[in-house]
Short mmCIF file of C-alpha atoms and ligand atoms in Angstrom, two decimals:
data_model
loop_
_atom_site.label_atom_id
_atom_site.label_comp_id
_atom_site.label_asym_id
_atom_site.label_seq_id
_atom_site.Cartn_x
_atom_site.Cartn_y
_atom_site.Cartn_z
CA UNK A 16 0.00 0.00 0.00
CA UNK A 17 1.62 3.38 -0.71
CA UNK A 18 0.50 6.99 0.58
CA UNK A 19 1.80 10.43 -0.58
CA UNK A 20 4.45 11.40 2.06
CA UNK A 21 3.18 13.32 4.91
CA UNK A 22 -0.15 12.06 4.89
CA UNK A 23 -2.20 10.22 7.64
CA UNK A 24 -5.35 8.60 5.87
CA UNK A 25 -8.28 6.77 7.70
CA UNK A 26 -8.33 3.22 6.61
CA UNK A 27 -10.41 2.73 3.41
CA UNK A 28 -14.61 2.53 4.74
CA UNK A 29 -13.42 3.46 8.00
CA UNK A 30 -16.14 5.52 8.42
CA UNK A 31 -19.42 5.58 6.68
CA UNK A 32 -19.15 8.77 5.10
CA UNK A 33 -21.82 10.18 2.54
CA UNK A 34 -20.57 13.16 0.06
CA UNK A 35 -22.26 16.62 1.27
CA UNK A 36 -21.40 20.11 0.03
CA UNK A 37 -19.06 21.45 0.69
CA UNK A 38 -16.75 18.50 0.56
CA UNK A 39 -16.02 16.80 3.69
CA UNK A 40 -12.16 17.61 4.17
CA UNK A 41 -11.38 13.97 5.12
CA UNK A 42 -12.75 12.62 1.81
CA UNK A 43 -10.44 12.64 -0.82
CA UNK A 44 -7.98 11.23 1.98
CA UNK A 45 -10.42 8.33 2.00
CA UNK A 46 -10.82 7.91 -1.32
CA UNK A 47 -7.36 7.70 -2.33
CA UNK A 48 -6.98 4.99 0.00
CA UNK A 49 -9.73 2.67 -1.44
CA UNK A 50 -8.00 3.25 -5.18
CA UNK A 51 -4.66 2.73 -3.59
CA UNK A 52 -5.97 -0.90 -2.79
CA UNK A 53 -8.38 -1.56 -5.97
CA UNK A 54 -5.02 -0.70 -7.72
CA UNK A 55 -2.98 -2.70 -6.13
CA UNK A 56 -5.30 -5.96 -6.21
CA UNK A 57 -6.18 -5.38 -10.13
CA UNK A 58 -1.98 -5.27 -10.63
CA UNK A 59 -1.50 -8.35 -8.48
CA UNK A 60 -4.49 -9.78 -10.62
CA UNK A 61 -2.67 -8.75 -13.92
CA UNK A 62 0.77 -9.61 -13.25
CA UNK A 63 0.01 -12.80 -11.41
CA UNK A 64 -2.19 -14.35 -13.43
CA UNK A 65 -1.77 -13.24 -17.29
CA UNK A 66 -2.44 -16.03 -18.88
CA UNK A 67 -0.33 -17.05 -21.66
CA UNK A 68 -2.64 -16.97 -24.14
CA UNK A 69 -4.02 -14.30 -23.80
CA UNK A 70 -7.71 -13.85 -25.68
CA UNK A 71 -7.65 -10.80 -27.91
CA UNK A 72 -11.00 -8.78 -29.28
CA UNK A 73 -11.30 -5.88 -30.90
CA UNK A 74 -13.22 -2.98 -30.00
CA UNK A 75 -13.20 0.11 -32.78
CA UNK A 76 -11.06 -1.02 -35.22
CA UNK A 77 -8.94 -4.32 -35.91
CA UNK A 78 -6.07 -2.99 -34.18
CA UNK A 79 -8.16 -1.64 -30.90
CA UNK A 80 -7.87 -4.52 -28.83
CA UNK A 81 -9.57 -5.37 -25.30
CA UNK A 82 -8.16 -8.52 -23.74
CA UNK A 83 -10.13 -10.65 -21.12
CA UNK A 84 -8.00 -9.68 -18.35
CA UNK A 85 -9.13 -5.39 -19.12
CA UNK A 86 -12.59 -7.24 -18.36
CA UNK A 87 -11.47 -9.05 -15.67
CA UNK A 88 -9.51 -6.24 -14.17
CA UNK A 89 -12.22 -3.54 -13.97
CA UNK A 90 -14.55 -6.83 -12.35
CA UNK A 91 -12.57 -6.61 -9.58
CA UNK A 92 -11.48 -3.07 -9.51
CA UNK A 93 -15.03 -2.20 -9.26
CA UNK A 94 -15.80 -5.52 -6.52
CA UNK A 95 -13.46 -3.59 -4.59
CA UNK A 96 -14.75 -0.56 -4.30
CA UNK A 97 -18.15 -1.52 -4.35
CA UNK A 98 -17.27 -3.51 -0.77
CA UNK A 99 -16.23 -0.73 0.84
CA UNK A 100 -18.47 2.28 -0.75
CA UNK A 101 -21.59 0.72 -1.91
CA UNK A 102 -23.79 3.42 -3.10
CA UNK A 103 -20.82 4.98 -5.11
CA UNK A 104 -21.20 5.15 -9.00
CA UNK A 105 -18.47 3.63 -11.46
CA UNK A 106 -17.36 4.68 -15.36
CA UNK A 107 -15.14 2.20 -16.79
CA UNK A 108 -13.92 1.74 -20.15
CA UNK A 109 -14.40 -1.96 -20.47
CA UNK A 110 -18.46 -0.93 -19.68
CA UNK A 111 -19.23 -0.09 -15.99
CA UNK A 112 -21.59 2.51 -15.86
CA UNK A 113 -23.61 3.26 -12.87
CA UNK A 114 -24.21 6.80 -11.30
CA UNK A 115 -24.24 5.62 -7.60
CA UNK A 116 -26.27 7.80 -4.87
CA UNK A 117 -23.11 8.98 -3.38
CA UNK A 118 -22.15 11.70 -5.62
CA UNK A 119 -18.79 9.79 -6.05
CA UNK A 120 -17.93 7.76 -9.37
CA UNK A 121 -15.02 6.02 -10.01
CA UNK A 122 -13.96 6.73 -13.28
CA UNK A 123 -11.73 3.59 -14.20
CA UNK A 124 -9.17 2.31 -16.83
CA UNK A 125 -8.93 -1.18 -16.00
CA UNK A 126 -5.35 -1.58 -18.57
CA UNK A 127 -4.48 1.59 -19.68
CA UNK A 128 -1.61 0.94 -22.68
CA UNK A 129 -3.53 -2.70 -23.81
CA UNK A 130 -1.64 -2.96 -26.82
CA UNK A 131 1.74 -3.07 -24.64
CA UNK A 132 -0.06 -5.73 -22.37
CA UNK A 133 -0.70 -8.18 -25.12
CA UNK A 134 2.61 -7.64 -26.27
CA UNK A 135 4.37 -8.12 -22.83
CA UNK A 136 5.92 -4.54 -22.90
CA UNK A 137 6.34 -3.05 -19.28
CA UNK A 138 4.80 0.72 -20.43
CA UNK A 139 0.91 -0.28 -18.78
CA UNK A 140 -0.65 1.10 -16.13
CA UNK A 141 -3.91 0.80 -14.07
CA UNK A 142 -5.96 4.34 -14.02
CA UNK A 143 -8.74 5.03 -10.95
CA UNK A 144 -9.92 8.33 -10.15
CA UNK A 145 -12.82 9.40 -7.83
CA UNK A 146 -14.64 11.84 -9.20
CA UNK A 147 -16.79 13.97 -6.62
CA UNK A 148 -19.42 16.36 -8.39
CA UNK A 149 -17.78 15.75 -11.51
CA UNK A 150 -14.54 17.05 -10.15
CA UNK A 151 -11.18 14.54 -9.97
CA UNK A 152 -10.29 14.43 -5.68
CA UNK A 153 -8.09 11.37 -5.79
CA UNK A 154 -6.37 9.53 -8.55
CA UNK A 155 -4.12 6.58 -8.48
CA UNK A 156 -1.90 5.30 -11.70
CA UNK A 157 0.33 2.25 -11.19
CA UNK A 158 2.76 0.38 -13.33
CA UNK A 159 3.14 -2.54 -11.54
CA UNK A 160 6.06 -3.84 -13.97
CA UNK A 161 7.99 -0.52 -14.04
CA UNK A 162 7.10 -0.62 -10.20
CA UNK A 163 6.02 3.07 -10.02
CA UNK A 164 3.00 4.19 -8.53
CA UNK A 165 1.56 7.92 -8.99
CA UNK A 166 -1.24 9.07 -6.08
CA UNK A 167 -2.89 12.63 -5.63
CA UNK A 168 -5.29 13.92 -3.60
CA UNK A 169 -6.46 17.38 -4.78
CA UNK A 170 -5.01 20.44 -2.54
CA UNK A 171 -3.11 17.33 -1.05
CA UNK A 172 0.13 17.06 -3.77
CA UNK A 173 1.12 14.49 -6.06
CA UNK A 174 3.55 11.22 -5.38
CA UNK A 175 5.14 8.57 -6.99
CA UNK A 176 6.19 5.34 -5.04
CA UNK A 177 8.88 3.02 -7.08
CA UNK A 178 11.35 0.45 -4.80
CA UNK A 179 9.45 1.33 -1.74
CA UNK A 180 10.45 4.85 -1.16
CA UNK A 181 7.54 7.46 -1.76
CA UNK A 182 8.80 11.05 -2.81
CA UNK A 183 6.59 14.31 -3.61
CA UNK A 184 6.46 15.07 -7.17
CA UNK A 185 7.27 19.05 -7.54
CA UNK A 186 7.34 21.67 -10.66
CA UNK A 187 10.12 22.20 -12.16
CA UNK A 188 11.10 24.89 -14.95
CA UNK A 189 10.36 23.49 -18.84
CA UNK A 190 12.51 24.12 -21.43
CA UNK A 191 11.80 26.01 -24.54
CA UNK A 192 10.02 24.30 -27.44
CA UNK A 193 12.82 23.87 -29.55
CA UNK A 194 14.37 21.53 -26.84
CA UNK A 195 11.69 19.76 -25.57
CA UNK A 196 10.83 16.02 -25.15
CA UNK A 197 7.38 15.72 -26.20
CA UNK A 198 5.26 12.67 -25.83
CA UNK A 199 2.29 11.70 -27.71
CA UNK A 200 0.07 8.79 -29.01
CA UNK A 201 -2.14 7.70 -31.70
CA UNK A 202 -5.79 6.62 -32.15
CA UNK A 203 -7.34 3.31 -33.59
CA UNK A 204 -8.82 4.56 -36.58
CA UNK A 205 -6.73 4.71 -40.30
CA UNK A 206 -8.25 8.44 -40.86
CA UNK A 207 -7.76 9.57 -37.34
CA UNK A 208 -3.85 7.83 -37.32
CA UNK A 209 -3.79 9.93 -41.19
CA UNK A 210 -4.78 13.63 -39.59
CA UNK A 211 -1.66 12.79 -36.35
CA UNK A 212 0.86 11.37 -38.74
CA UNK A 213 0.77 14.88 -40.87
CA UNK A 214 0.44 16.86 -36.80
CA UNK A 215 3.56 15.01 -35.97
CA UNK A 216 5.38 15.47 -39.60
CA UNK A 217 5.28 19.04 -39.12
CA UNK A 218 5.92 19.29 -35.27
CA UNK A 219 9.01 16.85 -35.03
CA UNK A 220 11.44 19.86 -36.64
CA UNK A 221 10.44 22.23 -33.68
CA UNK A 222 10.91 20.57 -31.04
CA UNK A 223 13.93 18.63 -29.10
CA UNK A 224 12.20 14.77 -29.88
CA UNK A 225 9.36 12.43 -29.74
CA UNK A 226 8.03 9.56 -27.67
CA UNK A 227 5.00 7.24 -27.84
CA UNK A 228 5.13 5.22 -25.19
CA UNK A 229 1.44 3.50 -25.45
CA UNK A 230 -0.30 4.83 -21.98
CA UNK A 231 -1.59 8.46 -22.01
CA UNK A 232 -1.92 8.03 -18.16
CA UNK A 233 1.42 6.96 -17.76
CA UNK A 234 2.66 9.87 -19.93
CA UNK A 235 1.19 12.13 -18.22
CA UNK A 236 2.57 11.24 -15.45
CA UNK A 237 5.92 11.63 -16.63
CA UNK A 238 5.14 15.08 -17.29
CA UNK A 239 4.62 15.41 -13.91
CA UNK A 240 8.17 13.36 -12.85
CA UNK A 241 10.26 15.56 -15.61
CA UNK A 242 10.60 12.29 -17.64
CA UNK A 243 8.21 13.96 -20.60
CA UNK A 244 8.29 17.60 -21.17
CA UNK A 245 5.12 17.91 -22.19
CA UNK A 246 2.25 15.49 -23.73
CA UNK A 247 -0.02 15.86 -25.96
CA UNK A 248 -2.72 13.39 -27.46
CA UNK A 249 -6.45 13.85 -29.86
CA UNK A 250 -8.73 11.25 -28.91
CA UNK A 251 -7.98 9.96 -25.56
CA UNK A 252 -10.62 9.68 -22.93
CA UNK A 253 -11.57 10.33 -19.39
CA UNK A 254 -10.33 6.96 -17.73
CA UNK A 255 -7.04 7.78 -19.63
CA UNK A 256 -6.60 10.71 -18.47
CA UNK A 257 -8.61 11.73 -14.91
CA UNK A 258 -6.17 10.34 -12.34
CA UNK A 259 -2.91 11.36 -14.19
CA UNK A 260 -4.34 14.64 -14.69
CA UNK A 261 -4.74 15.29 -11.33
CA UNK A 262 -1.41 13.76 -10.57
CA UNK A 263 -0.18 16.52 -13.22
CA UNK A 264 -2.23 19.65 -11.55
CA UNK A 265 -1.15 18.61 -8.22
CA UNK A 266 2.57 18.44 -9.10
CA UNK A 267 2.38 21.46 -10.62
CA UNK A 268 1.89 21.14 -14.72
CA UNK A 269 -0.93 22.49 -16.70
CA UNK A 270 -3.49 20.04 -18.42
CA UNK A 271 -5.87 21.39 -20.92
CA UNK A 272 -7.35 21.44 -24.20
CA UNK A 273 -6.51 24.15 -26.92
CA UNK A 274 -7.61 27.83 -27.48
CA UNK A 275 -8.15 28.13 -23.53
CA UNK A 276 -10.50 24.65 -23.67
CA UNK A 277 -10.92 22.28 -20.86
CA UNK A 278 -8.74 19.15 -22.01
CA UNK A 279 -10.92 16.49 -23.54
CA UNK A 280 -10.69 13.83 -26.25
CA UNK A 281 -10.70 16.65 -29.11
CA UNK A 282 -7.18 17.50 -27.31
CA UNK A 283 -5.34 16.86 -24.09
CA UNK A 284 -1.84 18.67 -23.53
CA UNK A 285 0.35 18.88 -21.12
CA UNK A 286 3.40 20.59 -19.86
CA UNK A 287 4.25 23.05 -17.42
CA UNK A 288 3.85 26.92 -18.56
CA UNK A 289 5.29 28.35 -20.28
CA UNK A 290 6.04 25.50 -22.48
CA UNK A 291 2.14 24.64 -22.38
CA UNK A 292 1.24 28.20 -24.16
CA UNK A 293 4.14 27.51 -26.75
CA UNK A 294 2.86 24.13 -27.32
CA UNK A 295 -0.91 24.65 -27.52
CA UNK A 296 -0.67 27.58 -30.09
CA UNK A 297 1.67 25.41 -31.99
CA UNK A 298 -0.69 22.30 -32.15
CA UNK A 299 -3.77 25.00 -32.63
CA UNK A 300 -1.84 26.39 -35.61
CA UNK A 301 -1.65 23.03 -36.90
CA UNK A 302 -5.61 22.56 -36.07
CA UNK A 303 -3.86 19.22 -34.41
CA UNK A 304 -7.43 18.95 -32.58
CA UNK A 305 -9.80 18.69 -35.85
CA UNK A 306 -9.72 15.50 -38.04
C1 LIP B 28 -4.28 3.94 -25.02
C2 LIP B 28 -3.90 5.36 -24.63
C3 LIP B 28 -2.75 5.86 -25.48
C4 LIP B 28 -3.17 5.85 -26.93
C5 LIP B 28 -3.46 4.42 -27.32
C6 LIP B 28 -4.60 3.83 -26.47
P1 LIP B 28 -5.91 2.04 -24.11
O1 LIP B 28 -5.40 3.57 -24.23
O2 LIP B 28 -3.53 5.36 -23.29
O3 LIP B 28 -2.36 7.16 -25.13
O4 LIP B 28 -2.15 6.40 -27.73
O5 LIP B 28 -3.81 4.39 -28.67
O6 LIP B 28 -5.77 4.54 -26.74
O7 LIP B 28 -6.77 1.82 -25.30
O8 LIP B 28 -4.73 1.15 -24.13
O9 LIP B 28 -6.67 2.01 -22.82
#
């Protein structure tokens, strides 16, 4: 189980407590504590017991696959919760989709980077968030094969946990455009994959180099460690992004959309300012966030 540092959180359901406006101070606290341990039973679950064949369908497009283990994972991801915080609601991509009563939802990435899990690379990641009033209080991301674990509670800081050791995860300065290490990814669909290929073409002269790693939540994260510069991605959705966003806020970067927009799956970026203005007019210029 891993905390930020400097926190002291009530164990997960250790008290019965109902959302209310305001927000009850001790509830993100809480929260983080039940996705701390969904996270690290779905990893356990993932690692442990990949089978090695591993059943492959296809969700979008031939190359958009969902394994039975995603399924499997966000079962018991959502089991977990649901023990402890019944009348909670859940959004999952592999199909949960319940409100709750609670005025919390768990927005949920069961394997976030599938492609790299059916292909054995270590860049995955399990995403959980708890949303209250639509608003992102706690998020957990963990890459149980890297051994890294990313936790936030809003107002509370950002953390990542690898060999043990739990550290805060601070701002730091970015560097211009022209020497920045920008990651990125790519949708499913051929005409989608057309409209990045020509973003990327013209943004890979102005800037330091590229990386697509495979997990939007994990990239954003690294934004937030200083491993990434900045991110940026069309098409990815809320359980990619809502925990690692607010492990990016809390550490410090900017995550939005373009033109001043919210970030959603016409455009996430990422980066800490300035490099996010430089960035998001570039990729506006290029109209990176229109097919
Ligand atoms: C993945 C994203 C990634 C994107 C991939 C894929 P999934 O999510 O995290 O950023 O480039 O195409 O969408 O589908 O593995 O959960």
């Amino acid at each position: 189980m891993t905390e930020p540092p400097g926190a002291s959180y009530p164990a997960a359901g250790s008290q019965d407590v109902s959302v209310t406006t305001p927000l009850d101070p001790a509830l993100p606290a809480q929260l983080l504590h039940v996705a701390l341990d969904a996270a690290h039973r779905a990893s356990h679950l993932l690692t442990e017991q990949r089978p090695a064949d591993l059943r492959v369908a296809s969700k979008s497009s031939p190359t958009d696959p969902v394994t039975v283990m995603d399924k499997a994972s966000e079962r018991l991801i959502v089991e977990t919760v649901r023990a402890v915080r019944p009348d909670d609601g859940v959004f999952g991509e592999e199909g949960s989709d319940s409100a709750g009563s609670s005025g919390v939802v768990w927005v949920i990435d069961p394997i976030d980077g599938t492609v790299n899990y059916l292909y054995a690379h270590p860049h995955w990641s399990v995403s959980i968030a708890a949303e209250v009033d639509g608003e992102v209080v706690a998020g957990v991301v963990t890459a149980p094969v890297l051994d890294e674990t990313y936790a936030a509670v809003v107002g509370g800081g950002a953390s990542i946990t690898t060999g043990g050791k739990t550290r805060r995860l601070e701002f730091r300065s970015a560097p211009p455009l022209e020497q920045a290490l920008i990651g990125t990814g790519f949708g499913y669909a051929p005409e989608r994959r057309r409209s990045q290929g020509r973003v990327l073409a013209e943004l890979i002269p102005r800037v330091r180099d590229i990386r697509r790693d495979g997990s939007a939540a994990l990239d954003i994260c690294a934004v937030a460690l200083g491993r990434l510069d900045g991110y940026y991605e069309r098409g990815v959705n809320r359980w990619d992004t809502a925990a690692a966003g607010l492990v990016a806020r809390e550490a410090g970067v900017r995550v939005g959309g373009l033109r001043g927009d919210r970030d959603s799956p016409q455009m996430t970026v990422a980066a800490p300012e300035p490099l996010f203005r430089t960035l998001a007019g570039v990729l506006a210029e290029l109209e990176a966030d229109r097919d």
